Amino acid sequence: MFNKSSLKFLAELMNTASPTGYEAQAAKVFRDYLADCCEVKCDVMGNTIAALNTAAPVRVMLSGHYDEIGFQIVYISDEGLLYFRANGGIDKLNVPSSEVDIITENGLVPGVIGKKPIHLLTPAEREKALELKDMWIDIGAENREEAEKLVAVGDPVVMRSNFRMLNKTRFISKGTDDKIGAFIVAETMRRLAKRKLNVAVYGVGSVQEEVGLRGATVGSFAIDPAIGFGIDVGFATDLPDIPKKQYGDITLGKGPALSKSCDNNIVLGKIIRDTAKKHKIPYQESVAHRATGGTDTAAIQMTRGGVATALFSVPNRYMHSQVEMCDLRDAEAAVDLLVETIAGFTGNESFVPVK
C-alpha cells in the first residue's frame, strides 16, 4: 500500500478548497508534491503539468481533475444571509444543513447551509425536493453590512474539509471526485521517475472538468499526446437499489474499472489488460454508464488528429456528495497498472484499430 508520504499528500489534497474555476489551493499541493522529481509548470487555465523524459518524440498524457463541485455567492440579504448558485453538478438533495467554507480574499470563512425548519413547512412543501433558491448560507452575521465585511458577491464556496480514513483501506471525503484521480496521476509520475522510459510522460492535474472538461481540452491541445489516460471516479454498484444489469458489477477494493466504450481505444485497451494479467494486477470490466463523454478522456481523445485513449475509473460510492467513499486498494492497483503499461511502451506502437 501507499507509504506515509503518499498518504500525507492524499489527505492534504483532499482537504484543499478547489471549486471549479478556483483550483489554486489544490494546484499548489499537487505542484509541490512533484517538484522534486518532475519538470512542473502551470498553464493559464490553472492546470498543473508535470513532465518526464520530454525529449522523447512519443508523448503520453495522464489527466485527473482536481476541481470539485461547489457554489458561488450571488446575493447578500439585509439579514446577512448569503444566497448562492451551483458551480458544477450539485445534488440538491445533499445540500441542506451542510457545513461550507467560503473562499475570500482574506481566507476561508465558515458557514452552514440553512433552510426553513421542517416544523414550519406546509404538507406540500414537505413532499417536494428543495431548490437551491430556497436555501441560504448563514455565516453568523447579524446584517448585510457585517456580512459584506467578510464575504463578497462572486466568492466561491466549497463543502467543509472532512477527509477521514474509515479503516485501513477505505476513506471518505468531499471532492473525492476527482482528487483521487489527481492523486493517482501524481503517484504514477513519482514512480515513473524511477523507471527507464522510452516515451515522454505528462501528468496533468486538470481544472474545470465539472463544467465541461475545459482544463483537459486546452491541456491536451498544448501537450499533443499520442496516448492519453483519463483517471476519474466511476459508480460503485455494490450498494442496494443500483441495478447491476444496467450499470455492471463494480465493487470497492477489487481494482480500477477499465472501460469498453467509445472513449477507449481498442488496441490500447488490449495492451492495458495484457499488462494487468502479466503483472497480476487486479481490475474490473466496465462499459461506463454511457457510451461516451463525461470525463477528461473524451476531451483528450478528440484533440487535434485524435488520441489513443483509455479511461481508468476508481469505484466511488455516494458520488457528488460530501461523503464520497473510495478504497486505497483500487488507487494502488491503478497506479501499478499505469506504471507498468507506460514503462512498457517502446514508442513504436500503432494504435490504429483496424485488422
Short mmCIF file of C-alpha atoms in Angstrom, two decimals:
data_model
loop_
_atom_site.label_atom_id
_atom_site.label_comp_id
_atom_site.label_asym_id
_atom_site.label_seq_id
_atom_site.Cartn_x
_atom_site.Cartn_y
_atom_site.Cartn_z
CA MET A 1 0.00 0.00 0.00
CA PHE A 2 0.97 3.66 -0.16
CA ASN A 3 3.67 4.95 2.18
CA LYS A 4 3.29 7.70 4.79
CA SER A 5 4.40 10.42 2.38
CA SER A 6 1.79 9.38 -0.16
CA LEU A 7 -0.98 9.23 2.44
CA LYS A 8 0.01 12.66 3.77
CA PHE A 9 -0.25 14.02 0.23
CA LEU A 10 -3.64 12.34 -0.22
CA ALA A 11 -5.03 13.95 2.95
CA GLU A 12 -3.65 17.38 2.02
CA LEU A 13 -5.08 17.19 -1.49
CA MET A 14 -8.49 16.01 -0.31
CA ASN A 15 -8.66 18.79 2.26
CA THR A 16 -7.96 21.59 -0.22
CA ALA A 17 -10.69 24.02 -1.21
CA SER A 18 -10.73 23.85 -5.00
CA PRO A 19 -14.12 24.57 -6.57
CA THR A 20 -14.32 24.63 -10.34
CA GLY A 21 -12.56 27.73 -11.64
CA TYR A 22 -10.78 28.37 -8.32
CA GLU A 23 -8.36 25.44 -8.02
CA ALA A 24 -5.21 27.28 -6.91
CA GLN A 25 -5.00 25.59 -3.49
CA ALA A 26 -5.13 22.08 -4.96
CA ALA A 27 -2.73 23.10 -7.72
CA LYS A 28 -0.11 24.17 -5.19
CA VAL A 29 -0.33 20.91 -3.23
CA PHE A 30 -0.08 18.91 -6.47
CA ARG A 31 2.78 21.04 -7.79
CA ASP A 32 4.80 20.93 -4.57
CA TYR A 33 4.48 17.14 -4.34
CA LEU A 34 6.02 16.59 -7.78
CA ALA A 35 8.56 19.43 -7.89
CA ASP A 36 11.48 17.25 -6.76
CA CYS A 37 11.05 14.55 -9.42
CA CYS A 38 9.47 16.16 -12.50
CA GLU A 39 9.56 19.28 -14.61
CA VAL A 40 6.49 21.13 -13.31
CA LYS A 41 4.60 24.13 -14.65
CA CYS A 42 1.10 25.60 -14.60
CA ASP A 43 -0.82 26.98 -17.55
CA VAL A 44 -3.15 29.98 -17.80
CA MET A 45 -6.20 27.83 -17.02
CA GLY A 46 -4.73 26.53 -13.75
CA ASN A 47 -3.75 23.05 -14.96
CA THR A 48 -0.59 21.68 -13.37
CA ILE A 49 1.60 19.78 -15.84
CA ALA A 50 4.39 17.53 -14.57
CA ALA A 51 6.71 16.09 -17.23
CA LEU A 52 9.29 13.30 -17.59
CA ASN A 53 11.66 12.43 -20.44
CA THR A 54 10.41 15.31 -22.57
CA ALA A 55 12.93 14.75 -25.38
CA ALA A 56 11.18 11.54 -26.47
CA PRO A 57 9.07 12.02 -29.62
CA VAL A 58 6.05 10.00 -28.45
CA ARG A 59 4.07 11.79 -25.75
CA VAL A 60 1.79 10.17 -23.16
CA MET A 61 -0.69 12.24 -21.14
CA LEU A 62 -2.39 11.35 -17.86
CA SER A 63 -5.18 13.55 -16.54
CA GLY A 64 -7.02 13.64 -13.21
CA HIS A 65 -9.06 16.73 -12.38
CA TYR A 66 -8.68 18.38 -9.00
CA ASP A 67 -11.63 20.74 -9.26
CA GLU A 68 -14.64 19.90 -7.12
CA ILE A 69 -18.31 20.82 -7.22
CA GLY A 70 -19.38 23.79 -5.13
CA PHE A 71 -21.35 27.02 -5.13
CA GLN A 72 -20.95 30.75 -5.75
CA ILE A 73 -22.50 33.65 -3.84
CA VAL A 74 -24.94 35.71 -5.92
CA TYR A 75 -26.68 37.88 -3.30
CA ILE A 76 -26.34 39.07 0.29
CA SER A 77 -29.63 39.82 2.03
CA ASP A 78 -30.44 42.51 4.59
CA GLU A 79 -30.40 39.77 7.25
CA GLY A 80 -26.79 38.95 6.35
CA LEU A 81 -27.70 35.64 4.66
CA LEU A 82 -25.90 34.54 1.50
CA TYR A 83 -27.81 33.20 -1.48
CA PHE A 84 -25.95 31.07 -3.97
CA ARG A 85 -25.94 29.15 -7.23
CA ALA A 86 -24.47 25.78 -8.15
CA ASN A 87 -20.95 25.56 -9.55
CA GLY A 88 -20.88 22.12 -11.16
CA GLY A 89 -23.30 19.20 -10.89
CA ILE A 90 -24.79 19.69 -7.43
CA ASP A 91 -27.14 17.07 -5.98
CA LYS A 92 -29.59 19.38 -4.23
CA LEU A 93 -30.86 16.54 -2.01
CA ASN A 94 -27.48 16.50 -0.23
CA VAL A 95 -27.19 20.25 0.30
CA PRO A 96 -29.32 21.30 3.33
CA SER A 97 -27.50 21.51 6.68
CA SER A 98 -24.07 21.20 5.06
CA GLU A 99 -21.05 22.94 6.57
CA VAL A 100 -19.22 25.03 3.99
CA ASP A 101 -16.20 27.28 3.54
CA ILE A 102 -16.35 30.48 1.53
CA ILE A 103 -13.12 31.35 -0.29
CA THR A 104 -12.48 35.07 0.13
CA GLU A 105 -9.57 37.42 -0.50
CA ASN A 106 -8.68 37.12 3.19
CA GLY A 107 -9.03 33.36 3.58
CA LEU A 108 -11.78 30.89 4.35
CA VAL A 109 -14.99 31.97 6.08
CA PRO A 110 -17.05 29.14 7.62
CA GLY A 111 -20.80 28.85 7.26
CA VAL A 112 -23.75 26.47 7.19
CA ILE A 113 -26.45 25.98 4.57
CA GLY A 114 -29.81 26.68 6.15
CA LYS A 115 -33.45 26.26 5.21
CA LYS A 116 -36.87 26.62 6.81
CA PRO A 117 -37.25 24.12 9.71
CA ILE A 118 -39.35 21.05 8.92
CA HIS A 119 -41.86 22.09 11.62
CA LEU A 120 -42.74 25.19 9.57
CA LEU A 121 -43.09 23.51 6.19
CA THR A 122 -46.52 23.03 4.72
CA PRO A 123 -47.55 19.46 3.76
CA ALA A 124 -46.99 20.34 0.11
CA GLU A 125 -43.50 21.71 0.83
CA ARG A 126 -42.53 18.54 2.70
CA GLU A 127 -43.34 16.39 -0.34
CA LYS A 128 -41.11 18.18 -2.83
CA ALA A 129 -37.34 18.48 -3.04
CA LEU A 130 -35.95 21.84 -2.02
CA GLU A 131 -34.48 24.05 -4.72
CA LEU A 132 -31.21 25.89 -4.16
CA LYS A 133 -33.12 29.18 -4.25
CA ASP A 134 -34.93 28.08 -1.09
CA MET A 135 -31.67 27.74 0.86
CA TRP A 136 -29.06 30.15 2.09
CA ILE A 137 -25.63 30.24 3.72
CA ASP A 138 -25.50 31.55 7.27
CA ILE A 139 -22.10 32.83 8.44
CA GLY A 140 -23.44 34.19 11.73
CA ALA A 141 -23.61 37.78 10.52
CA GLU A 142 -26.34 39.97 12.03
CA ASN A 143 -26.94 42.03 8.88
CA ARG A 144 -25.75 42.79 5.34
CA GLU A 145 -23.12 45.27 6.49
CA GLU A 146 -21.48 42.74 8.80
CA ALA A 147 -21.60 40.02 6.16
CA GLU A 148 -20.06 42.25 3.49
CA LYS A 149 -17.04 42.82 5.72
CA LEU A 150 -16.31 39.10 5.45
CA VAL A 151 -17.54 37.95 2.04
CA ALA A 152 -18.45 39.33 -1.37
CA VAL A 153 -20.79 38.51 -4.22
CA GLY A 154 -18.96 36.12 -6.52
CA ASP A 155 -16.96 34.37 -3.80
CA PRO A 156 -16.80 30.60 -4.43
CA VAL A 157 -17.99 28.11 -1.83
CA VAL A 158 -17.00 24.51 -1.08
CA MET A 159 -18.05 21.84 1.36
CA ARG A 160 -16.01 21.86 4.57
CA SER A 161 -12.86 19.66 4.54
CA ASN A 162 -13.63 16.27 6.06
CA PHE A 163 -11.12 13.64 4.87
CA ARG A 164 -11.23 10.59 7.14
CA MET A 165 -9.95 7.03 6.96
CA LEU A 166 -12.74 4.62 7.97
CA ASN A 167 -10.42 1.62 8.19
CA LYS A 168 -7.07 0.61 6.69
CA THR A 169 -8.20 0.98 3.07
CA ARG A 170 -11.45 2.94 2.79
CA PHE A 171 -11.88 6.66 3.25
CA ILE A 172 -14.49 9.37 2.85
CA SER A 173 -14.10 12.96 1.73
CA LYS A 174 -15.78 15.74 -0.14
CA GLY A 175 -14.12 16.26 -3.51
CA THR A 176 -13.00 12.66 -3.94
CA ASP A 177 -14.39 13.21 -7.45
CA ASP A 178 -11.79 13.61 -8.72
CA LYS A 179 -8.95 14.37 -6.35
CA ILE A 180 -8.39 10.63 -6.11
CA GLY A 181 -7.68 10.74 -9.86
CA ALA A 182 -5.21 13.60 -9.44
CA PHE A 183 -3.61 11.65 -6.59
CA ILE A 184 -3.18 8.62 -8.87
CA VAL A 185 -1.63 10.79 -11.58
CA ALA A 186 0.88 12.21 -9.10
CA GLU A 187 1.77 8.82 -7.63
CA THR A 188 2.21 7.38 -11.12
CA MET A 189 4.57 10.20 -12.07
CA ARG A 190 6.68 9.72 -8.94
CA ARG A 191 7.09 6.02 -9.65
CA LEU A 192 7.77 6.54 -13.35
CA ALA A 193 10.54 8.99 -12.40
CA LYS A 194 12.47 5.95 -11.15
CA ARG A 195 11.93 3.89 -14.32
CA LYS A 196 13.62 3.86 -17.72
CA LEU A 197 11.20 5.40 -20.21
CA ASN A 198 11.00 5.27 -23.99
CA VAL A 199 8.22 7.85 -24.15
CA ALA A 200 7.65 11.32 -22.77
CA VAL A 201 5.09 11.41 -19.97
CA TYR A 202 2.95 14.38 -18.93
CA GLY A 203 0.92 14.08 -15.72
CA VAL A 204 -1.81 16.71 -15.54
CA GLY A 205 -3.85 17.88 -12.60
CA SER A 206 -6.64 19.38 -14.64
CA VAL A 207 -9.23 22.06 -13.91
CA GLN A 208 -12.86 22.82 -14.71
CA GLU A 209 -13.83 19.24 -15.56
CA GLU A 210 -17.11 19.64 -13.70
CA VAL A 211 -18.27 22.36 -16.10
CA GLY A 212 -17.28 20.73 -19.39
CA LEU A 213 -13.81 19.10 -19.46
CA ARG A 214 -12.30 22.53 -20.05
CA GLY A 215 -8.86 22.03 -18.48
CA ALA A 216 -8.20 18.75 -20.23
CA THR A 217 -9.26 20.28 -23.54
CA VAL A 218 -6.62 23.00 -23.51
CA GLY A 219 -4.04 20.84 -21.73
CA SER A 220 -4.18 18.08 -24.30
CA PHE A 221 -4.04 20.58 -27.18
CA ALA A 222 -0.81 22.01 -25.74
CA ILE A 223 0.79 18.64 -25.00
CA ASP A 224 -0.35 17.00 -28.27
CA PRO A 225 -0.13 13.41 -26.94
CA ALA A 226 -0.26 10.21 -28.96
CA ILE A 227 -1.62 8.31 -25.94
CA GLY A 228 -3.90 9.61 -23.21
CA PHE A 229 -5.21 8.24 -19.93
CA GLY A 230 -8.13 9.76 -18.08
CA ILE A 231 -8.31 8.84 -14.40
CA ASP A 232 -11.62 9.57 -12.75
CA VAL A 233 -14.14 8.05 -10.37
CA GLY A 234 -16.84 5.65 -11.52
CA PHE A 235 -20.02 4.37 -9.92
CA ALA A 236 -19.59 1.56 -7.42
CA THR A 237 -22.62 -0.70 -7.77
CA ASP A 238 -22.07 -2.73 -4.60
CA LEU A 239 -24.97 -0.93 -2.91
CA PRO A 240 -28.71 -1.61 -2.61
CA ASP A 241 -31.01 -0.47 -5.42
CA ILE A 242 -28.27 0.11 -8.02
CA PRO A 243 -29.15 -2.42 -10.75
CA LYS A 244 -26.09 -4.35 -11.90
CA LYS A 245 -27.96 -5.44 -15.03
CA GLN A 246 -27.99 -1.76 -16.02
CA TYR A 247 -24.69 -0.44 -14.65
CA GLY A 248 -22.48 -3.52 -14.31
CA ASP A 249 -20.82 -5.13 -11.31
CA ILE A 250 -18.27 -2.71 -9.82
CA THR A 251 -17.08 -3.23 -6.25
CA LEU A 252 -14.85 -1.22 -3.92
CA GLY A 253 -11.47 -2.86 -3.37
CA LYS A 254 -11.33 -5.07 -6.47
CA GLY A 255 -9.27 -2.73 -8.64
CA PRO A 256 -9.95 0.11 -11.09
CA ALA A 257 -12.65 -0.35 -13.70
CA LEU A 258 -11.35 -0.41 -17.28
CA SER A 259 -13.96 0.82 -19.71
CA LYS A 260 -15.04 -0.55 -23.04
CA SER A 261 -16.78 2.43 -24.57
CA CYS A 262 -16.31 4.85 -27.46
CA ASP A 263 -13.77 6.88 -25.45
CA ASN A 264 -11.40 3.90 -25.24
CA ASN A 265 -9.01 2.83 -27.98
CA ILE A 266 -9.36 -0.91 -28.62
CA VAL A 267 -5.64 -1.56 -29.19
CA LEU A 268 -4.58 0.41 -26.10
CA GLY A 269 -7.24 -1.39 -24.08
CA LYS A 270 -5.78 -4.78 -25.01
CA ILE A 271 -2.27 -3.63 -24.06
CA ILE A 272 -3.51 -2.48 -20.63
CA ARG A 273 -5.36 -5.73 -19.96
CA ASP A 274 -2.43 -7.86 -21.11
CA THR A 275 -0.18 -5.86 -18.79
CA ALA A 276 -2.56 -6.38 -15.87
CA LYS A 277 -2.60 -10.13 -16.45
CA LYS A 278 1.17 -10.30 -16.84
CA HIS A 279 1.81 -8.47 -13.55
CA LYS A 280 -1.23 -9.94 -11.74
CA ILE A 281 -2.76 -6.50 -11.13
CA PRO A 282 -6.49 -6.61 -10.31
CA TYR A 283 -9.00 -4.70 -12.40
CA GLN A 284 -12.71 -4.75 -13.20
CA GLU A 285 -14.54 -4.53 -16.51
CA SER A 286 -16.99 -1.74 -17.24
CA VAL A 287 -18.79 -0.22 -20.18
CA ALA A 288 -19.22 3.05 -18.24
CA HIS A 289 -22.70 4.39 -17.52
CA ARG A 290 -23.00 5.84 -21.02
CA ALA A 291 -21.40 5.24 -24.39
CA THR A 292 -19.22 8.36 -24.45
CA GLY A 293 -18.38 11.56 -22.61
CA GLY A 294 -18.36 12.71 -19.01
CA THR A 295 -14.63 12.50 -18.25
CA ASP A 296 -11.37 14.11 -19.38
CA THR A 297 -10.81 11.02 -21.55
CA ALA A 298 -13.37 12.22 -24.10
CA ALA A 299 -11.71 15.64 -24.43
CA ILE A 300 -8.22 14.14 -24.81
CA GLN A 301 -9.40 11.64 -27.43
CA MET A 302 -10.75 14.37 -29.73
CA THR A 303 -7.61 16.55 -29.60
CA ARG A 304 -6.10 17.60 -32.93
CA GLY A 305 -5.93 14.50 -35.17
CA GLY A 306 -7.15 12.12 -32.46
CA VAL A 307 -5.51 10.38 -29.49
CA ALA A 308 -5.47 6.74 -28.38
CA THR A 309 -7.20 6.98 -25.01
CA ALA A 310 -8.20 4.82 -22.06
CA LEU A 311 -10.31 5.57 -19.01
CA PHE A 312 -9.38 4.28 -15.55
CA SER A 313 -12.37 4.54 -13.20
CA VAL A 314 -11.88 4.36 -9.43
CA PRO A 315 -15.01 2.86 -7.81
CA ASN A 316 -16.81 5.53 -5.81
CA ARG A 317 -19.81 5.39 -3.51
CA TYR A 318 -22.09 8.41 -2.92
CA MET A 319 -20.76 10.46 -5.85
CA HIS A 320 -21.28 14.23 -5.75
CA SER A 321 -21.94 14.21 -2.03
CA GLN A 322 -19.90 15.36 0.96
CA VAL A 323 -19.06 11.77 1.91
CA GLU A 324 -17.78 10.14 -1.27
CA MET A 325 -16.10 6.83 -0.44
CA CYS A 326 -13.16 5.15 -2.21
CA ASP A 327 -10.75 2.32 -1.43
CA LEU A 328 -6.96 2.73 -1.45
CA ARG A 329 -6.57 -0.74 -2.95
CA ASP A 330 -8.25 0.49 -6.13
CA ALA A 331 -5.95 3.51 -6.29
CA GLU A 332 -2.88 1.32 -5.68
CA ALA A 333 -3.86 -1.08 -8.46
CA ALA A 334 -4.49 1.84 -10.82
CA VAL A 335 -1.02 3.27 -10.14
CA ASP A 336 0.61 -0.13 -10.58
CA LEU A 337 -1.17 -0.74 -13.87
CA LEU A 338 -0.46 2.73 -15.26
CA VAL A 339 3.23 2.48 -14.32
CA GLU A 340 3.74 -0.94 -15.88
CA THR A 341 1.78 -0.04 -19.00
CA ILE A 342 3.62 3.22 -19.64
CA ALA A 343 7.04 1.79 -18.74
CA GLY A 344 6.34 -0.97 -21.24
CA PHE A 345 5.80 1.34 -24.21
CA THR A 346 8.57 1.17 -26.82
CA GLY A 347 7.48 4.29 -28.64
CA ASN A 348 6.84 2.29 -31.81
CA GLU A 349 3.30 1.10 -31.06
CA SER A 350 0.47 1.63 -33.51
CA PHE A 351 -2.99 2.19 -32.06
CA VAL A 352 -4.92 2.21 -35.34
CA PRO A 353 -7.88 -0.09 -34.55
CA VAL A 354 -8.05 -1.99 -37.84
CA LYS A 355 -7.15 -5.57 -38.74
#
